[in-house]
CSV table of C-alpha atoms and ligand atoms in Angstrom, one decimal:
chain,number,residue,atom,x,y,z
A,1,UNK,CA,-118.6,100.9,171.8
A,2,UNK,CA,-115.0,101.2,173.2
A,3,UNK,CA,-112.3,102.5,170.8
A,4,UNK,CA,-110.1,99.4,171.2
A,5,UNK,CA,-110.5,95.7,171.5
A,6,UNK,CA,-107.3,95.3,173.4
A,7,UNK,CA,-105.4,97.6,175.8
A,8,UNK,CA,-101.8,96.2,176.1
A,9,UNK,CA,-99.9,97.5,179.0
A,10,UNK,CA,-96.2,97.3,178.3
A,11,UNK,CA,-94.4,97.4,174.9
A,12,UNK,CA,-91.8,94.7,175.6
A,13,UNK,CA,-91.5,91.5,173.7
A,14,UNK,CA,-94.7,90.0,175.1
A,15,UNK,CA,-96.8,93.1,174.6
A,16,UNK,CA,-95.4,93.9,171.1
A,17,UNK,CA,-95.8,90.3,169.9
A,18,UNK,CA,-99.3,90.0,171.2
A,19,UNK,CA,-100.2,93.4,169.6
A,20,UNK,CA,-98.8,92.3,166.3
A,21,UNK,CA,-100.8,89.1,166.3
A,22,UNK,CA,-104.0,90.8,167.5
A,23,UNK,CA,-103.7,93.4,164.7
A,24,UNK,CA,-103.3,90.6,162.2
A,25,UNK,CA,-106.5,89.1,163.5
A,26,UNK,CA,-108.3,92.3,162.9
A,27,UNK,CA,-108.3,93.6,166.5
A,28,UNK,CA,-107.9,97.2,167.4
A,29,UNK,CA,-105.0,97.6,169.8
A,30,UNK,CA,-103.6,100.3,172.0
A,31,UNK,CA,-100.2,99.7,173.5
A,32,UNK,CA,-99.1,101.9,176.4
A,33,UNK,CA,-95.8,102.1,178.1
A,34,UNK,CA,-94.7,104.3,181.0
A,35,UNK,CA,-91.2,104.6,179.6
A,36,UNK,CA,-90.4,107.2,176.9
A,37,UNK,CA,-89.5,104.4,174.4
A,38,UNK,CA,-91.0,101.1,173.4
A,39,UNK,CA,-89.4,97.6,173.6
A,40,UNK,CA,-89.0,97.3,177.4
A,41,UNK,CA,-85.6,95.9,178.3
A,42,UNK,CA,-84.6,95.0,174.8
A,43,UNK,CA,-84.5,98.6,173.8
A,44,UNK,CA,-81.2,99.8,172.3
A,45,UNK,CA,-79.7,103.3,172.3
A,46,UNK,CA,-77.4,104.3,169.5
A,47,UNK,CA,-74.1,105.8,170.7
A,48,UNK,CA,-71.2,106.5,168.3
A,49,UNK,CA,-73.0,104.4,165.7
A,50,UNK,CA,-73.2,101.4,168.1
A,51,UNK,CA,-76.4,99.8,169.3
A,52,UNK,CA,-76.1,99.9,173.1
A,53,UNK,CA,-78.2,97.3,175.0
A,54,UNK,CA,-79.4,99.9,177.4
A,55,UNK,CA,-80.9,97.4,179.8
A,56,UNK,CA,-78.2,94.7,179.7
A,57,UNK,CA,-77.0,92.2,177.1
A,58,UNK,CA,-79.8,90.6,175.2
A,59,UNK,CA,-78.7,87.6,173.1
A,60,UNK,CA,-81.5,85.8,171.3
A,61,UNK,CA,-81.4,82.0,171.3
A,62,UNK,CA,-83.9,79.3,170.7
A,63,UNK,CA,-84.3,75.8,169.3
A,64,UNK,CA,-87.8,76.5,168.2
A,65,UNK,CA,-87.8,77.1,164.5
A,66,UNK,CA,-91.2,78.7,164.5
A,67,UNK,CA,-90.0,81.4,166.9
A,68,UNK,CA,-86.7,81.8,165.0
A,69,UNK,CA,-88.5,82.2,161.7
A,70,UNK,CA,-91.0,84.6,163.3
A,71,UNK,CA,-88.4,87.0,164.5
A,72,UNK,CA,-86.3,86.7,161.4
A,73,UNK,CA,-89.3,87.7,159.3
A,74,UNK,CA,-89.1,91.2,160.8
A,75,UNK,CA,-85.3,91.7,160.8
A,76,UNK,CA,-82.5,89.3,159.8
A,77,UNK,CA,-80.5,88.1,162.8
A,78,UNK,CA,-76.7,88.0,162.6
A,79,UNK,CA,-74.3,85.1,163.4
A,80,UNK,CA,-73.3,86.4,166.9
A,81,UNK,CA,-72.4,83.4,169.1
A,82,UNK,CA,-72.3,84.2,172.8
A,83,UNK,CA,-68.9,83.1,174.3
A,84,UNK,CA,-68.3,85.0,177.5
A,85,UNK,CA,-65.0,85.1,179.2
A,86,UNK,CA,-64.6,85.0,183.0
A,87,UNK,CA,-62.0,87.2,184.7
A,88,UNK,CA,-61.1,85.9,188.2
A,89,UNK,CA,-58.5,88.2,189.8
A,90,UNK,CA,-57.0,88.9,186.4
A,91,UNK,CA,-56.9,85.3,185.2
A,92,UNK,CA,-59.1,84.5,182.2
A,93,UNK,CA,-61.3,81.4,181.8
A,94,UNK,CA,-63.6,80.5,178.9
A,95,UNK,CA,-67.3,80.0,179.6
A,96,UNK,CA,-69.4,78.0,179.6
A,97,UNK,CA,-67.4,75.3,181.4
A,98,UNK,CA,-65.7,73.3,178.6
A,99,UNK,CA,-62.4,71.9,177.7
A,100,UNK,CA,-60.8,75.3,177.3
A,101,UNK,CA,-61.9,76.2,180.9
A,102,UNK,CA,-60.6,72.9,182.2
A,103,UNK,CA,-57.3,73.4,180.5
A,104,UNK,CA,-57.0,76.9,182.0
A,105,UNK,CA,-58.0,75.6,185.4
A,106,UNK,CA,-56.0,72.4,185.7
A,107,UNK,CA,-53.8,72.2,182.6
A,108,UNK,CA,-55.6,69.1,181.4
A,109,UNK,CA,-55.7,68.8,177.6
A,110,UNK,CA,-57.7,65.6,177.2
A,111,UNK,CA,-61.4,65.2,177.9
A,112,UNK,CA,-60.8,62.0,179.9
A,113,UNK,CA,-58.4,63.8,182.3
A,114,UNK,CA,-60.9,66.6,182.7
A,115,UNK,CA,-63.7,64.3,183.4
A,116,UNK,CA,-61.6,62.4,186.0
A,117,UNK,CA,-60.8,65.7,187.8
A,118,UNK,CA,-64.4,66.8,187.8
A,119,UNK,CA,-65.7,63.4,188.8
A,120,UNK,CA,-63.2,63.4,191.7
A,121,UNK,CA,-64.5,66.8,192.9
A,122,UNK,CA,-68.2,65.8,192.3
A,123,UNK,CA,-67.7,62.7,194.4
A,124,UNK,CA,-66.3,64.8,197.2
A,125,UNK,CA,-69.5,66.9,197.1
A,126,UNK,CA,-71.7,63.8,196.9
A,127,UNK,CA,-69.9,62.3,199.9
A,128,UNK,CA,-70.3,65.5,202.0
A,129,UNK,CA,-74.1,65.6,201.2
A,130,UNK,CA,-74.5,61.9,202.0
A,131,UNK,CA,-72.7,62.4,205.3
A,132,UNK,CA,-75.2,65.1,206.1
A,133,UNK,CA,-78.1,62.9,205.2
A,134,UNK,CA,-79.1,65.1,202.2
A,135,UNK,CA,-80.5,63.4,199.1
A,136,UNK,CA,-81.4,66.3,196.7
A,137,UNK,CA,-79.3,69.5,196.6
A,138,UNK,CA,-81.1,72.0,198.7
A,139,UNK,CA,-79.6,75.2,197.3
A,140,UNK,CA,-77.4,76.6,194.6
A,141,UNK,CA,-74.1,75.9,196.4
A,142,UNK,CA,-74.9,72.2,196.8
A,143,UNK,CA,-76.2,72.0,193.2
A,144,UNK,CA,-73.1,73.7,191.8
A,145,UNK,CA,-70.7,71.5,193.8
A,146,UNK,CA,-72.5,68.4,192.5
A,147,UNK,CA,-72.4,69.6,189.0
A,148,UNK,CA,-68.9,71.0,188.7
A,149,UNK,CA,-67.0,70.5,191.9
A,150,UNK,CA,-65.3,72.9,194.2
A,151,UNK,CA,-62.6,74.6,192.0
A,152,UNK,CA,-65.0,75.8,189.4
A,153,UNK,CA,-67.6,76.7,191.9
A,154,UNK,CA,-65.3,78.8,193.9
A,155,UNK,CA,-63.6,80.6,191.0
A,156,UNK,CA,-66.4,81.0,188.5
A,157,UNK,CA,-69.7,80.7,190.2
A,158,UNK,CA,-69.7,81.7,193.9
A,159,UNK,CA,-68.6,85.3,193.7
A,160,UNK,CA,-70.5,86.2,190.6
A,161,UNK,CA,-73.7,84.6,191.8
A,162,UNK,CA,-73.5,86.2,195.3
A,163,UNK,CA,-73.0,89.6,193.7
A,164,UNK,CA,-75.7,89.1,191.2
A,165,UNK,CA,-78.4,88.0,193.6
A,166,UNK,CA,-77.1,89.8,196.7
A,167,UNK,CA,-77.6,86.5,198.6
A,168,UNK,CA,-75.4,83.7,199.9
A,169,UNK,CA,-75.3,80.8,197.4
A,170,UNK,CA,-76.8,78.6,200.2
A,171,UNK,CA,-79.9,80.8,200.3
A,172,UNK,CA,-80.5,80.6,196.5
A,173,UNK,CA,-82.5,78.0,194.7
A,174,UNK,CA,-80.6,75.2,192.8
A,175,UNK,CA,-82.4,75.8,189.5
A,176,UNK,CA,-80.6,79.1,188.7
A,177,UNK,CA,-77.3,77.2,188.1
A,178,UNK,CA,-78.8,74.6,185.7
A,179,UNK,CA,-78.5,77.4,183.1
A,180,UNK,CA,-74.7,76.7,183.1
A,181,UNK,CA,-73.9,73.7,180.9
A,182,UNK,CA,-70.7,71.6,181.3
A,183,UNK,CA,-69.1,70.0,178.2
A,184,UNK,CA,-66.0,68.0,177.4
A,185,UNK,CA,-65.3,69.6,174.0
A,186,UNK,CA,-63.4,72.7,173.1
A,187,UNK,CA,-66.6,74.8,172.5
A,188,UNK,CA,-67.1,78.2,174.0
A,189,UNK,CA,-70.6,78.6,172.6
A,190,UNK,CA,-72.6,79.6,175.8
A,191,UNK,CA,-76.0,78.3,174.5
A,192,UNK,CA,-77.0,74.8,173.5
A,193,UNK,CA,-79.8,76.1,171.3
A,194,UNK,CA,-79.9,75.5,167.6
A,195,UNK,CA,-80.3,79.2,166.7
A,196,UNK,CA,-78.9,82.3,168.1
A,197,UNK,CA,-78.0,85.9,167.1
A,198,UNK,CA,-78.7,89.6,167.4
A,199,UNK,CA,-81.0,91.5,165.1
A,200,UNK,CA,-78.9,93.3,162.4
A,201,UNK,CA,-79.3,96.9,163.3
A,202,UNK,CA,-80.5,96.2,166.9
A,203,UNK,CA,-83.6,95.2,168.7
A,204,UNK,CA,-85.5,98.4,168.0
A,205,UNK,CA,-86.0,97.2,164.5
A,206,UNK,CA,-87.8,94.1,165.7
A,207,UNK,CA,-90.0,96.0,168.1
A,208,UNK,CA,-90.7,98.8,165.6
A,209,UNK,CA,-91.8,96.2,163.0
A,210,UNK,CA,-94.0,94.4,165.4
A,211,UNK,CA,-95.7,97.6,166.4
A,212,UNK,CA,-96.0,99.0,162.9
A,213,UNK,CA,-99.4,100.5,162.3
A,214,UNK,CA,-100.5,100.0,166.0
A,215,UNK,CA,-101.4,102.9,168.3
A,216,UNK,CA,-98.7,103.3,170.9
A,217,UNK,CA,-98.6,105.8,173.7
A,218,UNK,CA,-95.3,106.3,175.4
A,219,UNK,CA,-94.8,108.0,178.8
A,220,UNK,CA,-98.3,106.6,179.7
A,221,UNK,CA,-98.5,105.1,183.2
A,222,UNK,CA,-101.4,102.7,183.5
A,223,UNK,CA,-101.6,103.1,187.3
A,224,UNK,CA,-101.9,106.9,187.1
A,225,UNK,CA,-105.3,106.6,185.7
A,226,UNK,CA,-106.3,103.0,185.7
A,227,UNK,CA,-110.0,103.4,185.1
A,228,UNK,CA,-109.4,105.7,182.2
A,229,UNK,CA,-107.1,103.2,180.4
A,230,UNK,CA,-109.3,100.2,181.2
A,231,UNK,CA,-112.3,102.1,179.8
A,232,UNK,CA,-110.7,102.3,176.4
A,233,UNK,CA,-110.7,98.7,175.6
A,234,UNK,CA,-112.8,95.5,176.0
A,235,UNK,CA,-109.8,93.3,176.9
A,236,UNK,CA,-106.6,93.8,178.9
A,237,UNK,CA,-103.1,92.4,178.3
A,238,UNK,CA,-100.9,93.2,181.3
A,239,UNK,CA,-97.1,92.8,181.3
A,240,UNK,CA,-96.1,94.8,184.3
A,241,UNK,CA,-95.5,93.7,187.9
A,242,UNK,CA,-98.2,91.4,189.0
A,243,UNK,CA,-98.0,92.5,192.7
A,244,UNK,CA,-98.6,96.2,191.6
A,245,UNK,CA,-101.6,95.1,189.5
A,246,UNK,CA,-103.2,93.7,192.7
A,247,UNK,CA,-102.2,96.7,194.9
A,248,UNK,CA,-99.7,94.6,196.7
A,249,UNK,CA,-102.5,93.1,198.7
A,250,UNK,CA,-100.5,90.0,199.8
A,251,UNK,CA,-97.2,92.0,200.1
A,252,UNK,CA,-94.4,93.1,197.7
A,253,UNK,CA,-92.5,90.7,195.5
A,254,UNK,CA,-88.7,91.1,195.4
A,255,UNK,CA,-86.7,91.8,192.3
A,256,UNK,CA,-83.1,92.2,191.5
A,257,UNK,CA,-82.1,95.2,189.6
A,258,UNK,CA,-79.0,96.3,187.7
A,259,UNK,CA,-77.3,99.7,187.5
A,260,UNK,CA,-75.4,100.3,184.3
A,261,UNK,CA,-72.4,102.6,184.1
A,262,UNK,CA,-72.0,103.2,180.4
A,263,UNK,CA,-68.8,104.8,179.0
A,264,UNK,CA,-67.6,105.8,175.5
A,265,UNK,CA,-63.9,105.1,175.0
A,266,UNK,CA,-61.4,106.3,172.5
A,267,UNK,CA,-60.2,102.9,171.6
A,268,UNK,CA,-61.6,100.6,168.9
A,269,UNK,CA,-61.4,97.4,171.0
A,270,UNK,CA,-61.5,97.5,174.7
A,271,UNK,CA,-61.8,93.9,175.8
A,272,UNK,CA,-62.0,91.9,172.6
A,273,UNK,CA,-65.3,90.3,173.5
A,274,UNK,CA,-68.9,91.3,174.0
A,275,UNK,CA,-69.1,89.9,177.5
A,276,UNK,CA,-66.5,89.6,180.2
A,277,UNK,CA,-67.8,88.3,183.6
A,278,UNK,CA,-65.9,89.4,186.8
A,279,UNK,CA,-66.3,86.3,189.0
A,280,UNK,CA,-64.4,87.4,192.1
A,281,UNK,CA,-66.3,88.8,195.1
A,282,UNK,CA,-64.3,92.1,195.4
A,283,UNK,CA,-64.9,93.7,191.9
A,284,UNK,CA,-68.2,95.5,192.5
A,285,UNK,CA,-69.6,94.9,189.1
A,286,UNK,CA,-70.6,91.5,187.6
A,287,UNK,CA,-69.7,92.1,184.0
A,288,UNK,CA,-68.5,94.5,181.3
A,289,UNK,CA,-70.4,94.5,178.1
A,290,UNK,CA,-68.7,95.9,175.0
A,291,UNK,CA,-71.6,96.5,172.7
A,292,UNK,CA,-70.0,96.7,169.3
A,293,UNK,CA,-69.0,93.0,169.4
A,294,UNK,CA,-72.7,92.1,169.2
A,295,UNK,CA,-72.8,93.4,165.6
A,296,UNK,CA,-69.3,93.6,164.2
A,297,UNK,CA,-66.9,90.8,163.9
A,298,UNK,CA,-63.2,90.3,163.1
A,299,UNK,CA,-61.5,93.3,161.4
A,300,UNK,CA,-64.8,95.1,161.1
A,301,UNK,CA,-64.4,96.0,164.9
A,302,UNK,CA,-61.7,98.5,163.9
A,303,UNK,CA,-63.9,100.4,161.4
A,304,UNK,CA,-65.2,102.4,164.3
A,305,UNK,CA,-62.3,104.0,166.2
A,306,UNK,CA,-64.4,104.3,169.4
A,307,UNK,CA,-66.2,101.8,171.6
A,308,UNK,CA,-69.0,101.8,174.2
A,309,UNK,CA,-68.8,99.6,177.4
A,310,UNK,CA,-71.3,99.1,180.2
A,311,UNK,CA,-70.4,97.9,183.7
A,312,UNK,CA,-73.2,96.1,185.4
A,313,UNK,CA,-73.7,96.6,189.1
A,314,UNK,CA,-76.4,94.4,190.6
A,315,UNK,CA,-78.7,96.0,193.1
A,316,UNK,CA,-81.7,95.1,195.2
A,317,UNK,CA,-84.8,96.6,193.5
A,318,UNK,CA,-86.7,99.5,195.0
A,319,UNK,CA,-89.4,101.7,193.8
A,320,UNK,CA,-88.2,104.1,191.1
A,321,UNK,CA,-85.6,101.8,189.5
A,322,UNK,CA,-86.2,99.1,186.9
A,323,UNK,CA,-86.9,95.6,188.1
A,324,UNK,CA,-84.9,93.0,186.1
A,325,UNK,CA,-84.9,89.6,187.6
A,326,UNK,CA,-87.6,87.9,189.8
A,327,UNK,CA,-86.1,86.4,192.9
A,328,UNK,CA,-87.4,82.8,192.9
A,329,UNK,CA,-86.7,81.9,196.6
A,330,UNK,CA,-89.3,80.2,198.8
A,331,UNK,CA,-90.9,83.4,200.1
A,332,UNK,CA,-91.3,85.1,196.7
A,333,UNK,CA,-92.5,81.9,195.0
A,334,UNK,CA,-95.2,81.4,197.6
A,335,UNK,CA,-96.2,85.1,197.4
A,336,UNK,CA,-96.3,84.9,193.6
A,337,UNK,CA,-98.6,81.8,193.8
A,338,UNK,CA,-101.1,83.9,195.7
A,339,UNK,CA,-101.2,86.5,193.0
A,340,UNK,CA,-101.3,83.9,190.3
A,341,UNK,CA,-104.4,82.4,191.9
A,342,UNK,CA,-106.1,85.9,191.6
A,343,UNK,CA,-104.9,86.2,188.0
A,344,UNK,CA,-106.2,82.7,187.0
A,345,UNK,CA,-109.6,83.7,188.3
A,346,UNK,CA,-109.7,86.5,185.7
A,347,UNK,CA,-109.7,84.7,182.4
A,348,UNK,CA,-110.5,88.0,180.6
A,349,UNK,CA,-107.1,89.4,181.4
A,350,UNK,CA,-103.9,88.1,179.9
A,351,UNK,CA,-100.8,88.3,182.1
A,352,UNK,CA,-97.5,87.8,180.2
A,353,UNK,CA,-93.8,88.3,180.5
A,354,UNK,CA,-91.0,88.4,183.1
A,355,UNK,CA,-92.8,90.7,185.5
A,356,UNK,CA,-96.4,89.6,185.2
A,357,UNK,CA,-95.5,85.9,185.4
A,358,UNK,CA,-92.7,86.5,187.9
A,359,UNK,CA,-90.5,84.2,185.9
A,360,UNK,CA,-86.8,84.2,184.9
A,361,UNK,CA,-87.8,84.1,181.2
A,362,UNK,CA,-85.5,84.3,178.2
A,363,UNK,CA,-86.6,86.2,175.2
A,364,UNK,CA,-87.7,83.4,172.9
A,365,UNK,CA,-90.1,81.7,175.4
A,366,UNK,CA,-91.7,85.1,176.0
A,367,UNK,CA,-92.4,85.3,172.3
A,368,UNK,CA,-93.6,81.7,172.3
A,369,UNK,CA,-96.0,82.5,175.2
A,370,UNK,CA,-97.3,85.6,173.4
A,371,UNK,CA,-97.8,83.6,170.2
A,372,UNK,CA,-99.8,81.0,172.0
A,373,UNK,CA,-101.8,83.5,174.1
A,374,UNK,CA,-102.8,85.1,170.8
A,375,UNK,CA,-103.6,81.9,169.0
A,376,UNK,CA,-107.4,81.9,169.7
A,377,UNK,CA,-107.9,85.5,168.5
B,1,UDP,N1,-73.3,82.5,186.6
B,1,UDP,C1,-72.1,82.2,187.3
B,1,UDP,N2,-70.9,82.7,186.7
B,1,UDP,C2,-70.8,83.3,185.6
B,1,UDP,C3,-72.1,83.5,184.8
B,1,UDP,C4,-73.2,83.1,185.4
B,1,UDP,O1,-72.1,81.7,188.3
B,1,UDP,O2,-69.7,83.7,185.1
B,1,UDP,C5,-74.5,82.0,187.2
B,1,UDP,C6,-75.2,83.0,188.1
B,1,UDP,O3,-75.7,82.4,189.2
B,1,UDP,C7,-76.2,83.6,187.2
B,1,UDP,C8,-76.7,82.4,186.4
B,1,UDP,O4,-75.5,81.7,186.2
B,1,UDP,O5,-77.3,84.1,188.0
B,1,UDP,C9,-77.3,82.7,185.0
B,1,UDP,O6,-76.4,83.6,184.4
B,1,UDP,P1,-76.6,84.1,182.9
B,1,UDP,O7,-75.5,85.0,182.6
B,1,UDP,O8,-76.8,82.9,182.0
B,1,UDP,O9,-78.0,84.9,182.9
B,1,UDP,P2,-78.4,86.4,182.6
B,1,UDP,O10,-78.0,87.2,183.8
B,1,UDP,O11,-77.8,86.8,181.4
B,1,UDP,O12,-79.9,86.2,182.5
């Protein structure tokens, strides 16, 4: 008899949630992770008493009450509301695109005036596409121009997106931009979801609670001794890169990565907001995260005389650095489909999460997927 029912490769949100549910169902689980810590990219490091989102800002949001209640049963989530600010050559705009943004952009104070301006610019985009005989937007640029018009596209989308993805907006799929809502009210809340927040005390609390009482081995690389690890359990849950799992037999998938430059500053409040996006093309980083604002609000910000900021520099992924975003262009989507076909032919193995499903997942849907994958246990 093997010592475990499930070997779970990767201790991120998918792996940790699945392990929790499997343990509850009486299964013996072993979670392994090649990093020296658990939690995957939601892992936080404490610097100067501040929970630093080591792998980029993670803001939890969902409209699914089951998922919200699930995560809150491990750690209470605070009332953080994401309201990023864009810096375009020193001029600040509120995000997502709302009445504040339109006021800053065109000086319009009334929704009707803003709508008129946007409609005018959208119509120009529509006419240009029609003249070219195009029915559906073929790429991110066309999609953005149709959604918000040229001014917003050029100041708040184009530079940021091209830096983030390292590709021209005309070579990117339209769906990436559908994440950006437009609204004609003065509301800087980035997400439309019913619930959002950050775990009080950071994400490690959530991961540690999920993994409580479960065998976890850190610094353990599945691929260094695959047959040894596979021999330990009857079933496998895999959350790593799917192309690596299949020895890259169809070719390598592309990922975008991010390099973080984290600095501690001797000031209590550097930028007055958790997230400031630099939307021009010249600034080499895409955003600066000031981590303390995820968990302290108002005057409480000044209780700590120091602050920690991270500049995010997007980069093409290569072996040895962390993959962050799947690149869902035509080539990679087709390649992924080939791997997916192999995965579907192995019903005994569960593939889950951003890397194994090659999907631009948010946190809540990952948990949702792990909950449903563990339903039949
Ligand atoms: N985006 C943009 N300008 C911004 C912020 C985002 O054009 O100031 C676009 C960009 O294409 C990006 C997408 O919106 O890839 C999603 O960004 P978001 O910050 O929501 O995603 P995250 O990187 O946090 O997953």
